[in-house]
mmCIF file of C-alpha atoms in Angstrom:
data_model
loop_
_atom_site.group_PDB
_atom_site.id
_atom_site.type_symbol
_atom_site.label_atom_id
_atom_site.label_comp_id
_atom_site.label_asym_id
_atom_site.label_seq_id
_atom_site.Cartn_x
_atom_site.Cartn_y
_atom_site.Cartn_z
ATOM 1 C CA MET V 289 -35.212 23.454 8.460
ATOM 2 C CA MET V 290 -35.430 21.044 5.777
ATOM 3 C CA SER V 291 -36.627 22.026 2.678
ATOM 4 C CA GLY V 292 -38.174 19.183 0.557
ATOM 5 C CA VAL V 293 -39.289 16.142 2.435
ATOM 6 C CA PRO V 294 -38.550 12.891 1.037
ATOM 7 C CA SER V 295 -40.292 11.422 -1.316
ATOM 8 C CA SER V 296 -40.694 8.215 -4.063
ATOM 9 C CA THR V 297 -43.892 9.349 -5.846
ATOM 10 C CA GLY V 298 -42.716 12.746 -6.926
ATOM 11 C CA GLY V 299 -43.411 16.351 -7.160
ATOM 12 C CA SER V 300 -40.805 18.838 -5.771
ATOM 13 C CA ALA V 301 -38.963 16.355 -3.688
ATOM 14 C CA SER V 302 -38.680 13.479 -5.772
ATOM 15 C CA THR V 303 -37.066 14.183 -8.994
ATOM 16 C CA LYS V 304 -37.434 11.125 -11.845
ATOM 17 C CA LEU V 305 -34.383 11.231 -14.015
ATOM 18 C CA ASP V 306 -35.403 11.101 -17.749
ATOM 19 C CA GLN V 307 -33.049 8.380 -18.685
ATOM 20 C CA ASP V 308 -33.890 4.488 -19.150
ATOM 21 C CA ARG V 309 -33.385 1.699 -16.874
ATOM 22 C CA PRO V 310 -30.382 -0.220 -16.642
ATOM 23 C CA ALA V 311 -29.958 -3.305 -18.124
ATOM 24 C CA GLY V 312 -31.201 -5.663 -14.313
ATOM 25 C CA LEU V 313 -32.122 -3.683 -12.636
ATOM 26 C CA SER V 314 -36.033 -4.814 -11.284
ATOM 27 C CA ASP V 315 -38.823 -4.784 -12.945
ATOM 28 C CA LYS V 316 -40.831 -4.067 -10.273
ATOM 29 C CA ARG V 317 -39.638 -0.418 -8.960
ATOM 30 C CA SER V 318 -36.408 2.109 -10.029
ATOM 31 C CA PRO V 319 -33.844 1.843 -7.159
ATOM 32 C CA GLN V 320 -35.027 5.230 -5.046
ATOM 33 C CA ILE V 321 -31.660 7.355 -3.600
ATOM 34 C CA LEU V 322 -32.280 9.846 -1.038
ATOM 35 C CA LEU V 323 -29.624 13.246 -1.567
ATOM 36 C CA ILE V 324 -29.246 15.374 1.165
ATOM 37 C CA HIS V 325 -27.692 18.561 0.119
ATOM 38 C CA THR V 326 -25.986 20.319 3.609
ATOM 39 C CA GLY V 327 -23.673 22.908 1.525
ATOM 40 C CA GLY V 328 -20.170 22.907 0.469
ATOM 41 C CA THR V 329 -17.770 24.266 -2.217
ATOM 42 C CA ILE V 330 -19.841 21.905 -4.781
ATOM 43 C CA ALA V 331 -22.820 23.683 -4.764
ATOM 44 C CA MET V 332 -20.791 27.030 -4.126
ATOM 45 C CA ARG V 333 -21.060 30.454 -6.260
ATOM 46 C CA GLY V 334 -18.640 33.601 -5.870
ATOM 47 C CA SER V 335 -20.259 36.471 -4.414
ATOM 48 C CA ALA V 336 -18.672 39.649 -2.709
ATOM 49 C CA ASP V 337 -17.133 37.865 0.149
ATOM 50 C CA GLY V 338 -16.060 34.262 -1.756
ATOM 51 C CA LEU V 339 -17.261 31.825 -2.892
ATOM 52 C CA ALA V 340 -20.415 31.052 -0.813
ATOM 53 C CA PRO V 341 -23.897 28.233 -1.347
ATOM 54 C CA ALA V 342 -26.490 28.849 -3.647
ATOM 55 C CA ALA V 343 -29.880 27.077 -3.560
ATOM 56 C CA GLY V 344 -30.848 25.227 -6.956
ATOM 57 C CA VAL V 345 -27.096 24.745 -7.864
ATOM 58 C CA LEU V 346 -26.756 20.671 -6.489
ATOM 59 C CA GLU V 347 -30.035 20.010 -7.917
ATOM 60 C CA ASP V 348 -30.216 20.602 -10.818
ATOM 61 C CA ALA V 349 -26.555 18.525 -11.718
ATOM 62 C CA ALA V 350 -28.299 15.547 -9.825
ATOM 63 C CA ALA V 351 -31.265 15.174 -11.620
ATOM 64 C CA ALA V 352 -28.834 15.182 -14.818
ATOM 65 C CA LEU V 353 -26.189 13.373 -13.099
ATOM 66 C CA GLY V 354 -27.657 10.479 -11.054
ATOM 67 C CA PRO V 355 -27.627 7.044 -12.775
ATOM 68 C CA PRO V 356 -30.214 5.672 -15.934
ATOM 69 C CA GLY V 357 -33.444 4.982 -14.255
ATOM 70 C CA ALA V 358 -32.882 6.324 -10.280
ATOM 71 C CA ARG V 359 -35.156 7.874 -8.743
ATOM 72 C CA LEU V 360 -34.068 10.849 -6.655
ATOM 73 C CA SER V 361 -35.397 12.661 -3.806
ATOM 74 C CA ILE V 362 -33.651 15.434 -2.784
ATOM 75 C CA CYS V 363 -33.544 17.254 0.657
ATOM 76 C CA SER V 364 -31.325 20.535 0.840
ATOM 77 C CA PHE V 365 -30.177 22.652 3.880
ATOM 78 C CA ASP V 366 -32.322 25.786 4.226
ATOM 79 C CA PRO V 367 -30.140 27.736 4.520
ATOM 80 C CA LEU V 368 -27.043 25.600 3.235
ATOM 81 C CA VAL V 369 -24.406 25.371 5.227
ATOM 82 C CA ASP V 370 -20.805 26.212 5.018
ATOM 83 C CA SER V 371 -18.695 23.418 5.889
ATOM 84 C CA ALA V 372 -17.132 25.589 8.672
ATOM 85 C CA ASP V 373 -20.316 25.874 10.881
ATOM 86 C CA ILE V 374 -21.164 22.323 11.017
ATOM 87 C CA GLY V 375 -22.156 21.052 14.000
ATOM 88 C CA HIS V 376 -23.626 18.153 15.776
ATOM 89 C CA GLU V 377 -27.127 19.575 15.642
ATOM 90 C CA HIS V 378 -26.814 19.149 11.763
ATOM 91 C CA TRP V 379 -25.596 15.737 12.311
ATOM 92 C CA ASN V 380 -28.358 15.007 14.308
ATOM 93 C CA ARG V 381 -30.820 16.335 11.514
ATOM 94 C CA ILE V 382 -28.957 13.912 8.825
ATOM 95 C CA ILE V 383 -29.081 11.218 11.030
ATOM 96 C CA SER V 384 -32.910 11.220 10.992
ATOM 97 C CA HIS V 385 -33.301 12.022 7.585
ATOM 98 C CA LEU V 386 -31.181 8.565 6.419
ATOM 99 C CA GLU V 387 -33.088 6.430 9.791
ATOM 100 C CA ASP V 388 -36.661 7.075 8.255
ATOM 101 C CA TRP V 389 -35.404 6.229 4.612
ATOM 102 C CA SER V 390 -36.123 2.856 3.071
ATOM 103 C CA GLY V 391 -34.407 3.379 -0.432
ATOM 104 C CA ASP V 392 -31.098 1.520 -2.362
ATOM 105 C CA GLY V 393 -28.912 3.997 -1.114
ATOM 106 C CA ALA V 394 -28.055 7.657 -0.047
ATOM 107 C CA VAL V 395 -25.941 10.553 -0.812
ATOM 108 C CA VAL V 396 -25.014 13.812 1.539
ATOM 109 C CA THR V 397 -23.252 16.597 -0.118
ATOM 110 C CA HIS V 398 -20.856 18.501 2.577
ATOM 111 C CA GLY V 399 -18.420 20.717 2.459
ATOM 112 C CA THR V 400 -14.579 18.826 2.686
ATOM 113 C CA ASP V 401 -13.007 21.125 5.331
ATOM 114 C CA THR V 402 -14.808 19.250 7.922
ATOM 115 C CA MET V 403 -15.766 15.991 5.905
ATOM 116 C CA SER V 404 -13.676 13.760 8.402
ATOM 117 C CA PHE V 405 -15.842 14.941 10.981
ATOM 118 C CA THR V 406 -18.916 14.228 9.162
ATOM 119 C CA GLY V 407 -17.806 11.536 8.011
ATOM 120 C CA ALA V 408 -16.527 10.058 11.610
ATOM 121 C CA ALA V 409 -19.982 11.140 12.758
ATOM 122 C CA LEU V 410 -21.601 9.585 10.495
ATOM 123 C CA SER V 411 -19.941 6.139 10.299
ATOM 124 C CA GLN V 412 -20.141 6.056 14.508
ATOM 125 C CA SER V 413 -24.120 6.959 14.856
ATOM 126 C CA LEU V 414 -25.157 5.017 11.377
ATOM 127 C CA ALA V 415 -22.967 1.611 12.568
ATOM 128 C CA GLY V 416 -25.236 -1.100 10.866
ATOM 129 C CA ALA V 417 -26.999 1.046 7.968
ATOM 130 C CA PRO V 418 -28.528 -1.752 5.682
ATOM 131 C CA PHE V 419 -28.051 0.815 3.070
ATOM 132 C CA PRO V 420 -24.543 2.942 1.002
ATOM 133 C CA ILE V 421 -24.349 6.196 2.658
ATOM 134 C CA ILE V 422 -22.196 8.034 1.020
ATOM 135 C CA LEU V 423 -20.392 11.487 1.423
ATOM 136 C CA SER V 424 -19.183 13.842 -1.378
ATOM 137 C CA GLY V 425 -17.940 17.227 -2.259
ATOM 138 C CA ALA V 426 -15.523 18.673 -4.131
ATOM 139 C CA MET V 427 -13.076 21.298 -4.277
ATOM 140 C CA ARG V 428 -14.850 23.531 -7.272
ATOM 141 C CA PRO V 429 -17.921 24.172 -7.430
ATOM 142 C CA LEU V 430 -20.421 23.342 -10.174
ATOM 143 C CA GLY V 431 -19.836 24.856 -13.721
ATOM 144 C CA THR V 432 -16.053 25.398 -13.166
ATOM 145 C CA GLY V 433 -14.841 22.285 -15.394
ATOM 146 C CA GLY V 434 -13.188 21.071 -11.621
ATOM 147 C CA ASP V 435 -13.875 17.735 -9.941
ATOM 148 C CA ALA V 436 -17.190 18.441 -9.075
ATOM 149 C CA GLU V 437 -19.931 16.680 -11.492
ATOM 150 C CA SER V 438 -17.416 13.715 -11.645
ATOM 151 C CA ASN V 439 -17.718 13.490 -7.986
ATOM 152 C CA LEU V 440 -21.497 13.914 -7.458
ATOM 153 C CA GLU V 441 -22.124 11.490 -10.940
ATOM 154 C CA LEU V 442 -19.188 8.912 -9.152
ATOM 155 C CA ALA V 443 -20.980 9.333 -5.139
ATOM 156 C CA LEU V 444 -24.750 8.863 -6.842
ATOM 157 C CA GLN V 445 -23.383 5.767 -8.499
ATOM 158 C CA SER V 446 -22.278 4.044 -5.412
ATOM 159 C CA ALA V 447 -25.213 4.862 -3.943
ATOM 160 C CA LEU V 448 -26.268 2.042 -6.130
ATOM 161 C CA THR V 449 -23.422 -0.546 -6.165
ATOM 162 C CA ALA V 450 -21.334 0.293 -2.784
ATOM 163 C CA PRO V 451 -21.628 -2.380 0.698
ATOM 164 C CA PRO V 452 -24.102 -0.698 3.382
ATOM 165 C CA GLY V 453 -21.891 1.075 5.652
ATOM 166 C CA VAL V 454 -20.624 4.974 5.416
ATOM 167 C CA TRP V 455 -18.219 5.816 2.378
ATOM 168 C CA LEU V 456 -16.266 8.709 0.519
ATOM 169 C CA ALA V 457 -16.379 9.452 -3.451
ATOM 170 C CA PHE V 458 -13.869 11.729 -3.961
ATOM 171 C CA ALA V 459 -11.156 11.332 -6.799
ATOM 172 C CA GLY V 460 -12.505 8.577 -8.491
ATOM 173 C CA ARG V 461 -12.495 6.587 -5.400
ATOM 174 C CA THR V 462 -15.122 5.155 -2.726
ATOM 175 C CA VAL V 463 -13.224 4.962 0.738
ATOM 176 C CA ALA V 464 -14.612 4.140 3.869
ATOM 177 C CA ALA V 465 -15.488 7.158 5.677
ATOM 178 C CA THR V 466 -14.313 6.184 9.233
ATOM 179 C CA GLY V 467 -10.988 7.795 9.458
ATOM 180 C CA LEU V 468 -10.438 10.468 6.473
ATOM 181 C CA VAL V 469 -7.662 12.767 6.515
ATOM 182 C CA LYS V 470 -7.583 15.837 4.034
ATOM 183 C CA ARG V 471 -4.186 15.544 3.443
ATOM 184 C CA HIS V 472 -4.296 18.346 1.035
ATOM 185 C CA SER V 473 -5.726 22.191 1.110
ATOM 186 C CA SER V 474 -6.256 22.372 -2.733
ATOM 187 C CA ALA V 475 -5.963 19.438 -4.251
ATOM 188 C CA PRO V 476 -8.883 17.282 -6.347
ATOM 189 C CA ASP V 477 -7.552 14.169 -4.419
ATOM 190 C CA SER V 478 -7.240 15.234 -1.353
ATOM 191 C CA PHE V 479 -8.789 12.879 1.354
ATOM 192 C CA ARG V 480 -7.190 9.230 2.348
ATOM 193 C CA ALA V 481 -8.548 6.606 4.162
ATOM 194 C CA VAL V 482 -6.238 5.703 7.358
ATOM 195 C CA THR V 483 -9.160 2.511 9.109
ATOM 196 C CA PRO V 484 -11.495 0.238 8.035
ATOM 197 C CA PRO V 485 -14.891 0.306 7.871
ATOM 198 C CA ILE V 486 -16.952 0.015 11.069
ATOM 199 C CA GLY V 487 -19.465 -3.034 11.226
ATOM 200 C CA ALA V 488 -22.452 -3.684 13.738
ATOM 201 C CA ALA V 489 -24.447 -6.160 13.752
ATOM 202 C CA GLN V 490 -27.889 -4.691 14.326
ATOM 203 C CA PHE V 491 -28.609 -1.115 12.882
ATOM 204 C CA ARG V 492 -29.266 1.041 15.794
ATOM 205 C CA PRO V 493 -29.059 5.201 15.155
ATOM 206 C CA ARG V 494 -27.516 7.188 18.069
ATOM 207 C CA ARG V 495 -27.704 11.163 18.551
ATOM 208 C CA PHE V 496 -25.851 13.433 19.582
ATOM 209 C CA GLY V 497 -26.635 15.587 22.414
ATOM 210 C CA ASP V 498 -25.236 19.268 24.152
ATOM 211 C CA VAL V 499 -22.272 17.861 25.484
ATOM 212 C CA ARG V 500 -18.684 20.406 25.514
ATOM 213 C CA VAL V 501 -15.439 18.203 23.672
ATOM 214 C CA ALA V 502 -12.626 19.193 22.028
ATOM 215 C CA ILE V 503 -9.626 18.173 20.869
ATOM 216 C CA LEU V 504 -5.950 19.370 22.630
ATOM 217 C CA THR V 505 -2.655 18.927 20.939
ATOM 218 C CA ILE V 506 0.104 18.621 22.694
ATOM 219 C CA SER V 507 3.104 20.504 21.918
ATOM 220 C CA PRO V 508 6.344 21.858 22.818
ATOM 221 C CA GLY V 509 6.547 24.426 25.449
ATOM 222 C CA MET V 510 2.601 23.917 26.196
ATOM 223 C CA PRO V 511 1.529 26.375 29.397
ATOM 224 C CA ALA V 512 -0.093 23.694 32.076
ATOM 225 C CA GLY V 513 -2.593 26.635 32.736
ATOM 226 C CA MET V 514 -3.981 26.750 29.254
ATOM 227 C CA VAL V 515 -4.604 23.085 30.006
ATOM 228 C CA SER V 516 -6.324 22.959 32.913
ATOM 229 C CA ALA V 517 -7.760 26.045 31.734
ATOM 230 C CA ALA V 518 -9.196 24.621 28.800
ATOM 231 C CA LEU V 519 -10.515 20.989 30.307
ATOM 232 C CA ALA V 520 -12.609 22.986 33.305
ATOM 233 C CA GLU V 521 -15.001 23.724 30.168
ATOM 234 C CA LEU V 522 -14.803 20.076 29.009
ATOM 235 C CA ASP V 523 -16.477 17.072 29.283
ATOM 236 C CA GLY V 524 -14.696 15.211 27.548
ATOM 237 C CA ALA V 525 -11.248 15.477 25.149
ATOM 238 C CA VAL V 526 -9.258 14.541 23.133
ATOM 239 C CA LEU V 527 -5.584 14.425 23.388
ATOM 240 C CA ARG V 528 -3.060 14.349 20.733
ATOM 241 C CA LEU V 529 0.022 12.760 21.999
ATOM 242 C CA PHE V 530 3.803 12.173 20.436
ATOM 243 C CA GLY V 531 4.297 9.426 18.511
ATOM 244 C CA PRO V 532 3.243 6.474 20.146
ATOM 245 C CA GLY V 533 2.081 7.772 23.082
ATOM 246 C CA THR V 534 4.651 9.971 24.191
ATOM 247 C CA ILE V 535 3.713 13.821 26.033
ATOM 248 C CA VAL V 536 6.706 16.203 27.741
ATOM 249 C CA SER V 537 7.601 15.526 30.987
ATOM 250 C CA ASN V 538 5.952 18.411 33.153
ATOM 251 C CA ALA V 539 4.575 17.798 36.677
ATOM 252 C CA ALA V 540 2.472 20.169 36.618
ATOM 253 C CA LEU V 541 0.859 19.519 32.729
ATOM 254 C CA LEU V 542 0.265 15.950 34.454
ATOM 255 C CA ASP V 543 -0.959 17.421 37.509
ATOM 256 C CA ALA V 544 -3.791 19.739 34.493
ATOM 257 C CA LEU V 545 -5.058 15.620 33.446
ATOM 258 C CA ASP V 546 -5.089 14.521 36.524
ATOM 259 C CA ALA V 547 -7.840 17.070 37.946
ATOM 260 C CA ALA V 548 -9.781 16.590 35.167
ATOM 261 C CA LEU V 549 -10.132 13.219 34.930
ATOM 262 C CA ARG V 550 -10.464 12.960 38.424
ATOM 263 C CA ARG V 551 -14.174 15.499 38.037
ATOM 264 C CA GLY V 552 -14.604 13.300 35.807
ATOM 265 C CA CYS V 553 -13.334 14.417 32.430
ATOM 266 C CA ARG V 554 -13.346 11.571 30.275
ATOM 267 C CA LEU V 555 -10.323 12.182 28.323
ATOM 268 C CA ARG V 556 -8.626 9.717 25.001
ATOM 269 C CA ALA V 557 -5.579 9.625 23.800
ATOM 270 C CA VAL V 558 -4.276 9.654 19.822
ATOM 271 C CA SER V 559 -1.485 10.063 18.016
ATOM 272 C CA GLN V 560 0.053 13.044 16.270
ATOM 273 C CA CYS V 561 0.500 10.795 12.715
ATOM 274 C CA GLU V 562 -2.057 9.782 10.602
ATOM 275 C CA GLN V 563 -1.109 5.842 11.201
ATOM 276 C CA GLY V 564 0.587 3.392 12.922
ATOM 277 C CA GLY V 565 -1.646 4.497 16.796
ATOM 278 C CA LEU V 566 -0.285 4.085 19.814
ATOM 279 C CA ALA V 567 1.852 2.289 21.442
ATOM 280 C CA PRO V 568 1.096 1.734 25.628
ATOM 281 C CA GLY V 569 3.981 1.031 27.398
ATOM 282 C CA ALA V 570 6.622 1.181 24.620
ATOM 283 C CA TYR V 571 7.974 4.192 26.178
ATOM 284 C CA ALA V 572 8.541 5.922 29.778
ATOM 285 C CA ALA V 573 7.693 9.003 28.397
ATOM 286 C CA GLY V 574 4.153 7.991 28.200
ATOM 287 C CA ALA V 575 3.557 6.171 31.227
ATOM 288 C CA PRO V 576 2.219 8.377 33.504
ATOM 289 C CA LEU V 577 -0.379 9.030 30.202
ATOM 290 C CA TRP V 578 -2.255 5.284 31.152
ATOM 291 C CA ARG V 579 -1.037 5.220 35.334
ATOM 292 C CA LEU V 580 -3.325 8.190 35.456
ATOM 293 C CA GLY V 581 -6.277 6.876 32.951
ATOM 294 C CA VAL V 582 -6.133 7.801 29.657
ATOM 295 C CA GLU V 583 -8.146 5.861 27.742
ATOM 296 C CA ASN V 584 -6.156 4.441 24.607
ATOM 297 C CA GLY V 585 -7.809 5.477 21.341
ATOM 298 C CA ASP V 586 -5.366 3.205 19.352
ATOM 299 C CA ALA V 587 -4.995 3.671 15.373
ATOM 300 C CA GLU V 588 -8.151 6.010 15.842
ATOM 301 C CA THR V 589 -8.106 9.643 14.304
ATOM 302 C CA ALA V 590 -8.400 12.623 16.502
ATOM 303 C CA GLU V 591 -12.360 12.908 14.778
ATOM 304 C CA ALA V 592 -12.881 9.816 15.525
ATOM 305 C CA ALA V 593 -11.898 9.868 18.774
ATOM 306 C CA LEU V 594 -13.909 13.179 19.025
ATOM 307 C CA VAL V 595 -17.286 12.056 17.754
ATOM 308 C CA ARG V 596 -16.574 8.183 20.011
ATOM 309 C CA LEU V 597 -16.345 10.243 23.349
ATOM 310 C CA TRP V 598 -19.276 12.658 22.071
ATOM 311 C CA LEU V 599 -21.974 9.549 21.333
ATOM 312 C CA GLU V 600 -20.735 7.686 24.935
ATOM 313 C CA LEU V 601 -20.878 11.179 26.572
ATOM 314 C CA SER V 602 -24.361 11.432 25.478
ATOM 315 C CA GLU V 603 -25.992 8.743 26.240
ATOM 316 C CA ALA V 604 -24.717 9.282 29.838
ATOM 317 C CA ARG V 605 -27.395 11.969 29.036
ATOM 318 C CA PRO V 606 -30.278 10.906 27.819
ATOM 319 C CA GLU V 607 -31.419 14.337 28.622
ATOM 320 C CA GLN V 608 -30.269 15.601 26.420
#
């Protein structure tokens, strides 16, 4: 459930920022920003069990930090969600609100733990969006002297100034959300972008279906039986390989991958390295994978590869 249906005409869903319009903006109307608040550290408060999402915190701060003269429409998840619980149904709700938005830009506030997954999900599902969509969050909550205020202010400003597409506003920078890596669990500057933004000739929002996908990291000594059992439960999987695309020499493991592919399970490979991608054919240790028909994820992050499989499998099953 979402509280506060977007509106540009006032009321509880639309907050007119009580400041003058900046020079250079058209006199015809105020710029319009949609803010979708999912939850996350940025608007948490302490509880007996630790930080937890708190209603009303983000909304009050956004009204004070937004660009001068802008009109802000706020949609908040109800209940708010810790990003550890974000799933495809949440992505679809975000997509639906953004698909219907006709303003100048949008901001999505989100927890940092799964920001890279949501960045990839929105970048691919909303490729070709005609306005900027800015993801943001914080490592410390609003009102605690941390990064929340500056990140939120940057996100709201970027919603009116960034190029069309999906971006992350964090630690003083706005970067492409296509291939985000959370490189630190607690530092204010905790993200980097390792792939460029996605372009599309046409804006055609896509939805995520109820398919079974996962990321499997190949490691030394990995039991083939475990991989076989995991793949038996999946419609698709991302394999995180060594370096430029190598895998342990284990006939039983390769047999498990072959059996999954033969029954129609999609397997897409990426590197465990942040950058550089895969190089099929460079090493004999990776040759069996390509002979089996494992897909080359090239320089995709594991999150981006997972989203690609998720969307393509969803579109192949329209009944879902």
